[in-house]
Short mmCIF file of C-alpha atoms and ligand atoms in Angstrom, two decimals:
data_model
loop_
_atom_site.label_atom_id
_atom_site.label_comp_id
_atom_site.label_asym_id
_atom_site.label_seq_id
_atom_site.Cartn_x
_atom_site.Cartn_y
_atom_site.Cartn_z
CA UNK T 216 -23.12 -8.53 15.00
CA UNK T 217 -24.84 -5.17 14.64
CA UNK T 218 -24.58 -3.34 11.31
CA UNK T 219 -21.83 -0.72 11.59
CA UNK T 220 -22.05 2.72 10.05
CA UNK T 221 -19.07 4.27 8.26
CA UNK T 222 -18.22 7.46 6.37
CA UNK T 223 -15.84 7.54 3.42
CA UNK T 224 -13.34 10.41 3.18
CA UNK T 225 -11.51 10.32 -0.17
CA UNK T 226 -13.76 8.38 -2.55
CA UNK T 227 -11.04 7.37 -5.02
CA UNK T 228 -9.79 3.91 -5.88
CA UNK T 229 -8.79 2.62 -2.45
CA UNK T 230 -11.69 4.15 -0.58
CA UNK T 231 -14.20 2.38 -2.79
CA UNK T 232 -12.34 -0.93 -2.51
CA UNK T 233 -12.83 -0.84 1.27
CA UNK T 234 -16.40 0.48 1.21
CA UNK T 235 -17.48 -2.14 -1.32
CA UNK T 236 -17.54 -4.43 1.71
CA UNK T 237 -20.95 -2.88 2.46
CA UNK T 238 -22.16 -4.14 -0.93
CA UNK T 239 -20.52 -7.58 -0.60
CA UNK T 240 -22.26 -8.12 2.75
CA UNK T 241 -25.51 -6.64 1.41
CA UNK T 242 -25.63 -3.97 4.12
CA UNK T 243 -25.81 -6.58 6.89
CA UNK T 244 -22.39 -5.79 8.36
CA UNK T 245 -21.66 -2.29 7.08
CA UNK T 246 -23.57 0.73 5.84
CA UNK T 247 -21.90 3.76 4.27
CA UNK T 248 -23.76 6.78 5.63
CA UNK T 249 -21.67 9.72 4.38
CA UNK T 250 -19.09 10.53 1.69
CA UNK T 251 -16.55 13.37 1.54
CA UNK T 252 -14.63 14.26 -1.62
CA UNK T 253 -13.90 17.64 -3.20
CA UNK T 254 -14.37 16.22 -6.72
CA UNK T 255 -18.07 16.47 -7.50
CA UNK T 256 -18.30 13.56 -9.91
CA UNK T 257 -16.25 11.28 -7.61
CA UNK T 258 -18.41 12.26 -4.65
CA UNK T 259 -21.67 11.63 -6.47
CA UNK T 260 -20.45 8.41 -8.09
CA UNK T 261 -19.52 6.92 -4.69
CA UNK T 262 -22.61 8.29 -2.95
CA UNK T 263 -24.88 6.75 -5.60
CA UNK T 264 -23.05 3.46 -5.34
CA UNK T 265 -23.56 3.22 -1.58
CA UNK T 266 -27.01 4.87 -1.47
CA UNK T 267 -25.84 7.89 0.56
CA UNK T 268 -28.46 10.60 1.04
CA UNK T 269 -27.95 13.97 -0.66
CA UNK T 270 -27.54 15.80 2.67
CA UNK T 271 -24.69 13.47 3.70
CA UNK T 272 -22.47 14.22 0.69
CA UNK T 273 -19.71 16.71 1.53
CA UNK T 274 -16.97 18.45 -0.37
CA UNK T 275 -14.82 18.99 2.73
CA UNK T 276 -14.05 17.37 6.07
CA UNK T 277 -15.03 20.61 7.83
CA UNK T 278 -18.61 20.33 6.50
CA UNK T 279 -18.75 16.66 7.45
CA UNK T 280 -17.45 17.27 10.98
CA UNK T 281 -19.85 20.21 11.48
CA UNK T 282 -22.83 17.94 10.75
CA UNK T 283 -21.77 15.58 13.62
CA UNK T 284 -22.91 12.47 11.76
CA UNK T 285 -22.85 9.39 13.96
CA UNK T 286 -20.73 6.57 12.64
CA UNK T 287 -18.64 3.74 14.02
CA UNK T 288 -15.61 4.64 11.92
CA UNK T 289 -14.40 6.76 9.01
CA UNK T 290 -12.40 5.34 6.10
CA UNK T 291 -9.68 7.91 5.32
CA UNK T 292 -8.40 6.97 1.85
CA UNK T 293 -7.10 10.36 0.76
CA UNK T 294 -3.68 10.64 -0.93
CA UNK T 295 -0.41 10.29 1.01
CA UNK T 296 0.41 13.99 1.33
CA UNK T 297 -2.81 14.85 3.20
CA UNK T 298 -3.12 11.82 5.52
CA UNK T 299 -1.77 13.74 8.50
CA UNK T 300 -3.88 16.85 8.05
CA UNK T 301 -7.11 14.93 7.35
CA UNK T 302 -6.50 12.30 10.05
CA UNK T 303 -5.92 14.98 12.69
CA UNK T 304 -9.20 16.71 11.84
CA UNK T 305 -11.10 13.44 12.14
CA UNK T 306 -9.31 12.36 15.33
CA UNK T 307 -10.01 15.73 16.93
CA UNK T 308 -13.67 15.28 16.04
CA UNK T 309 -13.55 11.92 17.88
CA UNK T 310 -13.94 9.55 14.91
CA UNK T 311 -12.39 6.07 14.83
CA UNK T 312 -10.43 5.59 11.61
CA UNK T 313 -9.40 3.15 8.97
CA UNK T 314 -6.37 5.08 7.75
CA UNK T 315 -4.51 4.42 4.51
CA UNK T 316 -0.78 3.90 4.53
CA UNK T 317 1.71 5.51 4.40
CA UNK T 318 0.62 7.49 7.44
CA UNK T 319 3.01 10.37 6.78
CA UNK T 320 6.59 10.96 5.66
CA UNK T 321 7.46 12.87 8.84
CA UNK T 322 8.34 11.25 12.16
CA UNK T 323 6.96 14.13 14.24
CA UNK T 324 3.58 13.86 12.47
CA UNK T 325 3.52 10.08 12.90
CA UNK T 326 4.03 10.36 16.63
CA UNK T 327 1.52 13.20 16.81
CA UNK T 328 -1.19 11.02 15.19
CA UNK T 329 -0.44 8.29 17.74
CA UNK T 330 -0.52 10.78 20.64
CA UNK T 331 -3.72 12.51 19.52
CA UNK T 332 -5.53 9.19 19.00
CA UNK T 333 -4.57 8.08 22.49
CA UNK T 334 -5.65 11.35 24.04
CA UNK T 335 -9.02 11.30 22.26
CA UNK T 336 -9.58 7.58 22.83
CA UNK T 337 -9.88 7.04 19.08
CA UNK T 338 -9.15 3.64 17.51
CA UNK T 339 -7.07 3.68 14.31
CA UNK T 340 -6.64 0.70 12.04
CA UNK T 341 -3.86 1.18 9.48
CA UNK T 342 -4.31 -0.37 6.03
CA UNK T 343 -1.41 -2.82 6.04
CA UNK T 344 -3.38 -5.12 3.79
CA UNK T 345 -0.59 -7.70 3.44
CA UNK T 346 -0.98 -8.71 7.09
CA UNK T 347 -4.49 -9.90 6.22
CA UNK T 348 -3.56 -11.99 3.21
CA UNK T 349 -3.89 -15.75 3.71
CA UNK T 350 -0.19 -16.06 2.67
CA UNK T 351 1.36 -13.81 5.33
CA UNK T 352 -1.26 -14.70 7.93
CA UNK T 353 -0.33 -18.38 7.56
CA UNK T 354 3.38 -17.52 7.87
CA UNK T 355 2.65 -15.59 11.06
CA UNK T 356 0.76 -18.62 12.42
CA UNK T 357 3.68 -20.96 11.71
CA UNK T 358 6.06 -18.59 13.53
CA UNK T 359 3.65 -18.13 16.46
CA UNK T 360 3.31 -21.90 16.80
CA UNK T 361 7.07 -22.02 17.28
CA UNK T 362 7.58 -24.32 14.28
CA UNK T 363 10.79 -22.60 13.14
CA UNK T 364 12.00 -21.59 16.61
CA UNK T 365 13.27 -18.09 17.17
CA UNK T 366 13.53 -15.88 14.06
CA UNK T 367 17.19 -15.19 13.23
CA UNK T 368 16.99 -13.62 9.78
CA UNK T 369 14.54 -12.53 7.12
CA UNK T 370 15.26 -11.95 3.45
CA UNK T 371 12.55 -10.12 1.57
CA UNK T 372 12.30 -9.04 -2.06
CA UNK T 373 9.70 -6.90 -3.68
CA UNK T 374 9.61 -6.86 -7.46
CA UNK T 375 7.44 -4.05 -8.74
CA UNK T 376 6.06 -4.93 -12.18
CA UNK T 377 6.97 -2.76 -15.16
CA UNK T 378 3.41 -1.63 -15.77
CA UNK T 379 2.92 -0.64 -12.14
CA UNK T 380 6.29 1.03 -11.84
CA UNK T 381 5.84 3.10 -14.99
CA UNK T 382 2.26 4.05 -14.33
CA UNK T 383 2.55 4.87 -10.63
CA UNK T 384 6.16 5.80 -9.95
CA UNK T 385 7.61 7.11 -13.22
CA UNK T 386 4.60 8.95 -14.67
CA UNK T 387 1.85 8.62 -12.07
CA UNK T 388 0.69 10.07 -8.77
CA UNK T 389 3.74 8.87 -6.85
CA UNK T 390 6.34 9.96 -9.42
CA UNK T 391 7.76 12.72 -7.26
CA UNK T 392 8.63 12.59 -3.57
CA UNK T 393 8.59 16.37 -3.53
CA UNK T 394 5.02 16.51 -4.86
CA UNK T 395 3.38 13.56 -3.12
CA UNK T 396 5.44 13.39 0.05
CA UNK T 397 6.38 9.73 -0.35
CA UNK T 398 9.48 8.16 -1.80
CA UNK T 399 9.24 4.70 -3.36
CA UNK T 400 10.17 2.91 -0.15
CA UNK T 401 7.47 4.68 1.84
CA UNK T 402 4.76 4.42 -0.80
CA UNK T 403 5.44 0.84 -1.82
CA UNK T 404 7.42 -0.89 0.90
CA UNK T 405 6.06 0.41 4.21
CA UNK T 406 4.04 -2.82 3.93
CA UNK T 407 7.25 -4.87 3.80
CA UNK T 408 8.96 -3.02 6.66
CA UNK T 409 5.73 -3.50 8.61
CA UNK T 410 5.77 -7.25 7.87
CA UNK T 411 9.39 -7.44 9.07
CA UNK T 412 8.38 -6.06 12.46
CA UNK T 413 5.12 -8.02 12.73
CA UNK T 414 6.61 -11.39 11.79
CA UNK T 415 9.57 -10.84 14.07
CA UNK T 416 7.35 -10.74 17.16
CA UNK T 417 8.07 -8.65 20.21
CA UNK T 418 11.50 -7.28 19.28
CA UNK T 419 12.00 -3.80 17.80
CA UNK T 420 14.20 -2.46 14.97
CA UNK T 421 17.34 -0.66 16.14
CA UNK T 422 19.77 0.01 13.27
CA UNK T 423 19.21 0.57 9.56
CA UNK T 424 21.32 1.02 6.45
CA UNK T 425 20.19 1.49 2.86
CA UNK T 426 21.41 2.05 -0.69
CA UNK T 427 19.53 3.03 -3.83
CA UNK T 428 19.15 5.63 -6.53
CA UNK T 429 17.42 6.42 -9.78
CA UNK T 430 19.58 4.95 -12.47
CA UNK T 431 17.40 3.99 -15.41
CA UNK T 432 14.61 6.51 -15.93
CA UNK T 433 16.86 9.56 -16.16
CA UNK T 434 17.16 12.03 -19.03
CA UNK T 435 20.72 10.92 -19.87
CA UNK T 436 19.28 7.54 -20.94
CA UNK T 437 16.73 8.99 -23.35
CA UNK T 438 17.54 8.66 -27.08
CA UNK T 439 19.17 11.89 -28.29
CA UNK T 440 16.19 13.01 -30.36
CA UNK T 441 13.46 11.91 -27.93
CA UNK T 442 10.72 14.51 -27.44
CA UNK T 443 9.18 15.58 -24.15
CA UNK T 444 5.91 13.74 -24.85
CA UNK T 445 5.62 10.35 -26.54
CA UNK T 446 2.85 11.16 -29.02
CA UNK T 447 5.18 13.06 -31.38
CA UNK T 448 8.42 11.20 -30.58
CA UNK T 449 10.37 9.54 -33.45
CA UNK T 450 10.73 6.45 -31.18
CA UNK T 451 7.04 6.05 -30.47
CA UNK T 452 6.81 2.77 -32.41
CA UNK T 453 9.94 1.15 -30.97
CA UNK T 454 10.37 2.45 -27.41
CA UNK T 455 9.11 -0.19 -24.95
CA UNK T 456 8.13 2.55 -22.50
CA UNK T 457 6.12 4.65 -24.95
CA UNK T 458 2.97 5.92 -23.28
CA UNK T 459 1.13 5.41 -26.55
CA UNK T 460 1.86 1.71 -26.13
CA UNK T 461 1.39 1.42 -22.35
CA UNK T 462 -1.61 3.70 -21.91
CA UNK T 463 -3.46 3.74 -25.23
CA UNK T 464 -2.77 0.28 -26.62
CA UNK T 465 -2.43 -1.70 -23.34
CA UNK T 466 -4.43 0.75 -21.19
CA UNK T 467 -2.61 -0.26 -18.01
CA UNK T 468 -4.22 0.75 -14.69
CA UNK T 469 -6.89 2.63 -16.58
CA UNK T 470 -8.71 4.03 -13.53
CA UNK T 471 -5.54 5.70 -12.32
CA UNK T 472 -4.30 6.91 -15.71
CA UNK T 473 -7.45 8.69 -16.77
CA UNK T 474 -8.51 9.88 -13.29
CA UNK T 475 -7.33 13.45 -13.91
CA UNK T 476 -9.64 13.79 -16.93
CA UNK T 477 -12.29 14.18 -14.25
CA UNK T 478 -15.05 12.06 -15.74
CA UNK T 479 -16.44 8.59 -15.03
CA UNK T 480 -14.11 6.06 -16.65
CA UNK T 481 -16.68 4.51 -18.97
CA UNK T 482 -17.62 7.89 -20.43
CA UNK T 483 -14.07 8.84 -21.50
CA UNK T 484 -13.58 8.54 -25.26
CA UNK T 485 -10.46 7.35 -27.07
CA UNK T 486 -10.04 10.86 -28.54
CA UNK T 487 -10.09 12.39 -25.04
CA UNK T 488 -7.40 9.96 -23.94
CA UNK T 489 -5.24 10.88 -26.95
CA UNK T 490 -5.56 14.60 -26.14
CA UNK T 491 -4.89 14.01 -22.42
CA UNK T 492 -1.59 12.24 -23.16
CA UNK T 493 -0.39 15.29 -25.09
CA UNK T 494 -0.09 17.37 -21.91
CA UNK T 495 -0.27 15.15 -18.79
CA UNK T 496 2.68 13.38 -17.08
CA UNK T 497 1.09 10.07 -18.16
CA UNK T 498 2.01 11.01 -21.74
CA UNK T 499 5.60 12.03 -21.00
CA UNK T 500 8.84 10.33 -22.02
CA UNK T 501 9.64 7.81 -19.26
CA UNK T 502 13.25 9.01 -19.22
CA UNK T 503 12.20 12.60 -18.85
CA UNK T 504 9.10 12.50 -16.68
CA UNK T 505 10.42 14.93 -14.10
CA UNK T 506 10.22 12.30 -11.37
CA UNK T 507 12.64 11.98 -8.47
CA UNK T 508 11.79 8.48 -7.19
CA UNK T 509 14.52 5.81 -6.89
CA UNK T 510 14.22 2.77 -9.13
CA UNK T 511 15.77 0.24 -6.74
CA UNK T 512 16.70 0.24 -3.10
CA UNK T 513 17.83 -2.17 -0.43
CA UNK T 514 17.43 -1.94 3.33
CA UNK T 515 19.24 -3.83 6.10
CA UNK T 516 17.85 -3.86 9.62
CA UNK T 517 19.21 -5.08 12.92
CA UNK T 518 16.65 -5.75 15.66
CA UNK T 519 17.12 -5.34 19.42
CA UNK T 520 17.30 -9.13 19.92
CA UNK T 521 20.14 -9.43 17.37
CA UNK T 522 18.01 -10.82 14.52
CA UNK T 523 18.47 -9.23 11.12
CA UNK T 524 16.30 -8.51 8.08
CA UNK T 525 16.91 -7.31 4.56
CA UNK T 526 14.62 -6.02 1.86
CA UNK T 527 15.45 -5.47 -1.79
CA UNK T 528 12.93 -3.55 -3.82
CA UNK T 529 13.33 -3.32 -7.59
CA UNK T 530 11.10 -1.17 -9.75
CA UNK T 531 10.32 -2.29 -13.30
CA UNK T 532 10.50 -6.10 -13.25
CA UNK T 533 8.83 -8.38 -15.78
CA UNK T 534 6.75 -10.05 -13.07
CA UNK T 535 5.30 -8.43 -9.97
CA UNK T 536 5.86 -10.48 -6.82
CA UNK T 537 7.21 -10.65 -3.30
CA UNK T 538 9.58 -13.29 -1.91
CA UNK T 539 10.32 -14.14 1.70
CA UNK T 540 12.84 -16.47 3.32
CA UNK T 541 12.87 -16.62 7.10
CA UNK T 542 15.47 -18.64 8.95
CA UNK T 543 14.79 -19.57 12.56
CA UNK T 544 16.68 -21.58 15.13
CA UNK T 545 14.65 -24.71 14.33
CA UNK T 546 13.52 -24.28 10.75
CA UNK T 547 12.84 -22.09 7.73
CA UNK T 548 9.97 -20.57 5.79
CA UNK T 549 10.36 -19.84 2.10
CA UNK T 550 7.95 -18.75 -0.59
CA UNK T 551 6.63 -16.37 -3.23
CA UNK T 552 3.52 -14.41 -2.30
CA UNK T 553 2.19 -14.65 -5.85
CA UNK T 554 2.18 -18.46 -5.67
CA UNK T 555 0.02 -18.47 -2.54
CA UNK T 556 2.02 -21.25 -0.99
CA UNK T 557 5.23 -21.58 0.99
CA UNK T 558 7.58 -24.25 2.33
CA UNK T 559 8.18 -24.91 6.00
CA UNK T 560 11.48 -26.75 6.51
CA UNK T 561 12.22 -28.15 9.94
CA UNK T 562 15.63 -29.27 11.15
CA UNK T 563 14.63 -32.73 12.34
CA UNK T 564 16.90 -35.19 10.62
CA UNK T 565 15.59 -38.70 10.42
CA UNK T 566 18.00 -41.49 11.29
CA UNK T 567 20.77 -41.95 8.75
CA UNK T 568 19.57 -38.93 6.71
CA UNK T 569 20.51 -35.30 6.75
CA UNK T 570 17.33 -33.87 5.29
CA UNK T 571 14.95 -31.37 6.88
CA UNK T 572 11.26 -32.24 6.89
CA UNK T 573 9.34 -30.25 4.31
CA UNK T 574 5.72 -29.16 4.50
CA UNK T 575 4.01 -27.14 1.78
CA UNK T 576 1.35 -24.78 3.04
CA UNK T 577 -1.02 -23.83 0.23
CA UNK T 578 -3.41 -20.97 1.01
CA UNK T 579 -4.91 -20.51 -2.44
CA UNK T 580 -8.28 -21.87 -1.32
CA UNK T 581 -8.54 -19.24 1.44
CA UNK T 582 -8.47 -16.22 -0.85
CA UNK T 583 -11.65 -14.23 -1.35
CA UNK T 584 -11.26 -12.55 -4.73
CA UNK T 585 -13.05 -9.33 -3.89
CA UNK T 586 -10.76 -6.30 -3.88
CA UNK T 587 -7.09 -7.07 -4.47
CA UNK T 588 -3.77 -7.73 -2.72
CA UNK T 589 -4.12 -11.53 -2.64
CA UNK T 590 -7.35 -11.35 -0.65
CA UNK T 591 -5.94 -8.77 1.82
CA UNK T 592 -8.33 -5.92 0.99
CA UNK T 593 -11.45 -7.97 1.69
CA UNK T 594 -10.01 -9.69 4.77
CA UNK T 595 -8.98 -6.33 6.22
CA UNK T 596 -12.58 -5.16 6.11
CA UNK T 597 -13.83 -8.45 7.58
CA UNK T 598 -11.51 -7.94 10.55
CA UNK T 599 -12.11 -4.18 10.72
CA UNK T 600 -15.86 -4.41 11.27
CA UNK T 601 -15.29 -6.89 14.10
CA UNK T 602 -12.58 -4.69 15.58
CA UNK T 603 -14.77 -1.57 15.56
CA UNK T 604 -17.77 -3.56 16.82
CA UNK T 605 -15.66 -4.50 19.86
CA UNK T 606 -15.76 -8.18 18.94
CA UNK T 607 -12.03 -8.78 19.31
CA UNK T 608 -8.88 -8.39 17.28
CA UNK T 609 -7.46 -10.81 14.77
CA UNK T 610 -3.69 -11.37 14.68
CA UNK T 611 -3.55 -9.07 11.63
CA UNK T 612 -5.20 -5.98 13.10
CA UNK T 613 -2.69 -3.15 12.84
CA UNK T 614 -3.43 -0.41 15.31
CA UNK T 615 -1.61 2.89 15.06
CA UNK T 616 0.99 1.84 17.65
CA UNK T 617 1.68 -1.36 15.66
CA UNK T 618 2.46 0.62 12.51
CA UNK T 619 5.03 2.96 14.05
CA UNK T 620 8.10 0.71 13.81
CA UNK T 621 7.59 -0.13 10.13
CA UNK T 622 7.40 3.59 9.35
CA UNK T 623 10.47 4.35 11.48
CA UNK T 624 12.46 1.78 9.46
CA UNK T 625 11.52 3.63 6.25
CA UNK T 626 12.52 7.05 7.64
CA UNK T 627 15.84 5.65 8.91
CA UNK T 628 16.47 3.90 5.57
CA UNK T 629 15.90 7.11 3.63
CA UNK T 630 18.25 8.98 5.97
CA UNK T 631 20.86 6.26 5.53
CA UNK T 632 20.50 6.23 1.73
CA UNK T 633 20.91 9.99 1.57
CA UNK T 634 23.77 10.36 4.12
CA UNK T 635 25.63 7.07 3.63
CA UNK T 636 25.45 6.40 7.39
CA UNK T 637 24.03 3.61 9.55
CA UNK T 638 21.04 5.14 11.29
CA UNK T 639 19.95 4.25 14.81
CA UNK T 640 16.17 4.27 15.33
CA UNK T 641 14.99 6.35 18.24
CA UNK T 642 11.28 6.82 18.84
N1 NAD X 1614 -3.08 -0.23 1.37
C1 NAD X 1614 -2.57 -0.38 0.16
O1 NAD X 1614 -2.05 -1.42 -0.18
C2 NAD X 1614 -2.62 0.76 -0.82
C3 NAD X 1614 -2.52 0.50 -2.21
C4 NAD X 1614 -2.57 1.59 -3.09
C5 NAD X 1614 -2.68 2.87 -2.59
N2 NAD X 1614 -2.74 3.08 -1.24
C6 NAD X 1614 -2.87 4.42 -0.67
O2 NAD X 1614 -4.25 4.76 -0.65
C7 NAD X 1614 -4.39 6.19 -0.71
C8 NAD X 1614 -5.41 6.54 -1.77
O3 NAD X 1614 -4.96 6.14 -3.04
P1 NAD X 1614 -5.94 6.14 -4.28
O4 NAD X 1614 -5.21 5.54 -5.42
O5 NAD X 1614 -7.26 5.61 -3.91
O6 NAD X 1614 -6.06 7.71 -4.53
P2 NAD X 1614 -7.22 8.47 -5.31
O7 NAD X 1614 -6.58 9.69 -5.89
O8 NAD X 1614 -7.90 7.53 -6.24
O9 NAD X 1614 -8.25 8.88 -4.18
C9 NAD X 1614 -8.05 9.94 -3.31
C10 NAD X 1614 -9.34 10.73 -3.24
O10 NAD X 1614 -9.23 11.72 -2.22
C11 NAD X 1614 -9.91 12.87 -2.64
N3 NAD X 1614 -9.49 14.01 -1.84
C12 NAD X 1614 -8.51 14.91 -2.09
N4 NAD X 1614 -8.47 15.83 -1.10
C13 NAD X 1614 -9.41 15.49 -0.20
C14 NAD X 1614 -9.85 16.05 1.02
N5 NAD X 1614 -9.27 17.12 1.54
N6 NAD X 1614 -10.87 15.46 1.68
C15 NAD X 1614 -11.48 14.35 1.17
N7 NAD X 1614 -11.11 13.78 0.01
C16 NAD X 1614 -10.07 14.33 -0.66
C17 NAD X 1614 -9.57 12.96 -4.11
O11 NAD X 1614 -10.48 13.80 -4.81
C18 NAD X 1614 -9.65 11.50 -4.53
O12 NAD X 1614 -10.95 11.16 -5.00
C19 NAD X 1614 -2.99 6.73 -1.00
O13 NAD X 1614 -2.43 7.22 0.18
C20 NAD X 1614 -2.23 5.52 -1.48
O14 NAD X 1614 -0.85 5.61 -1.24
C21 NAD X 1614 -2.72 2.05 -0.36
#
């Protein structure tokens, strides 16, 4: 395979995770030839890492596009609220894209991205990393082989760990739908709604209902004398959500927490962190963080072929994991993603017994521990370079048209949650 050339737009956490593939493959499969980021230190840090020439470092997409740099694809890993605007500029300039999820919170924009890509003949691969994980890929294979017959129902649970929920959705970058454009379902579970559609084969989602709200991290639940910021709160030593505990003592998700200080992580001192928490949302009382994101939500979906699916997402659990139970006409699949194995039960009773056969499929040996998401980040890039090189598509490759239905489920679920109605999906 020829070595592909890529540009990175948005050189933050996710962008670097994908582009590190160039380093893992020692430049044999991928070379990063340009970087775009308005933050000078982020731009230079990434450019140095990937050996990008000075003249190919840009602070805006406009400058990058004007230079007409040749590359096989662009990784767009900007934040949720600017995916549409940035993707459209790159599509109009004729670049193929790896585009981070969620694509956008607006249906009209979603369909516009799909339309524009088609018109320009641009390939878009959406970062639904879970499709690439050995766990879900093996489940898809079992379904495709017909081992459980026709899918009749899917139960899915996503448990968002306490540290992740607090740091991303209570205090962090996704704490407010109004500010970042994504609610919790869109930001966290468009992967799960995507899996629902992918695993269920050719059928499409038709009707959706959903319930959920923010019940725990609200100001009414704060102790009466709690202060706005944790550092001077009388409960700082006893509150399990104190940012002094979570961010100074435990230093959860450090890259994300200290990102707004605007310096390379290893150069930030403890004193700077202490000062930062006195005025940033990361230092605020969890009950009074100003966020508007739900803390649990469920979604029920009916598909055109009559099969059904449900997803329950709970923010702030002791252990982060996903569970799936699929029942088909001839068998079942059941397992926790975090365990990297699942059961396949088949309804073939042996004589005199009423027991299904049970096979355990263990995928733990297939995980490449580079990047995260149970091996999904690395496997996505492995498949992406082959996809953009024109060397075929794996079963996991999620083109823009494949990602539409998962997003439409989220939009319908949010409408249902807010109006109390069952919402019919219409593209
Ligand atoms: N696929 C997944 O499983 C997964 C997991 C986590 C996050 N995400 C998504 O990945 C995206 C990036 O998240 P992140 O944590 O890396 O964010 P980040 O804040 O670390 O990175 C975003 C970068 O974009 C830069 N930027 C801002 N405006 C820009 C512009 N106009 N042009 C170019 N660059 C610009 C910022 O300076 C920043 O460096 C988000 O949409 C997030 O929801 C996806």
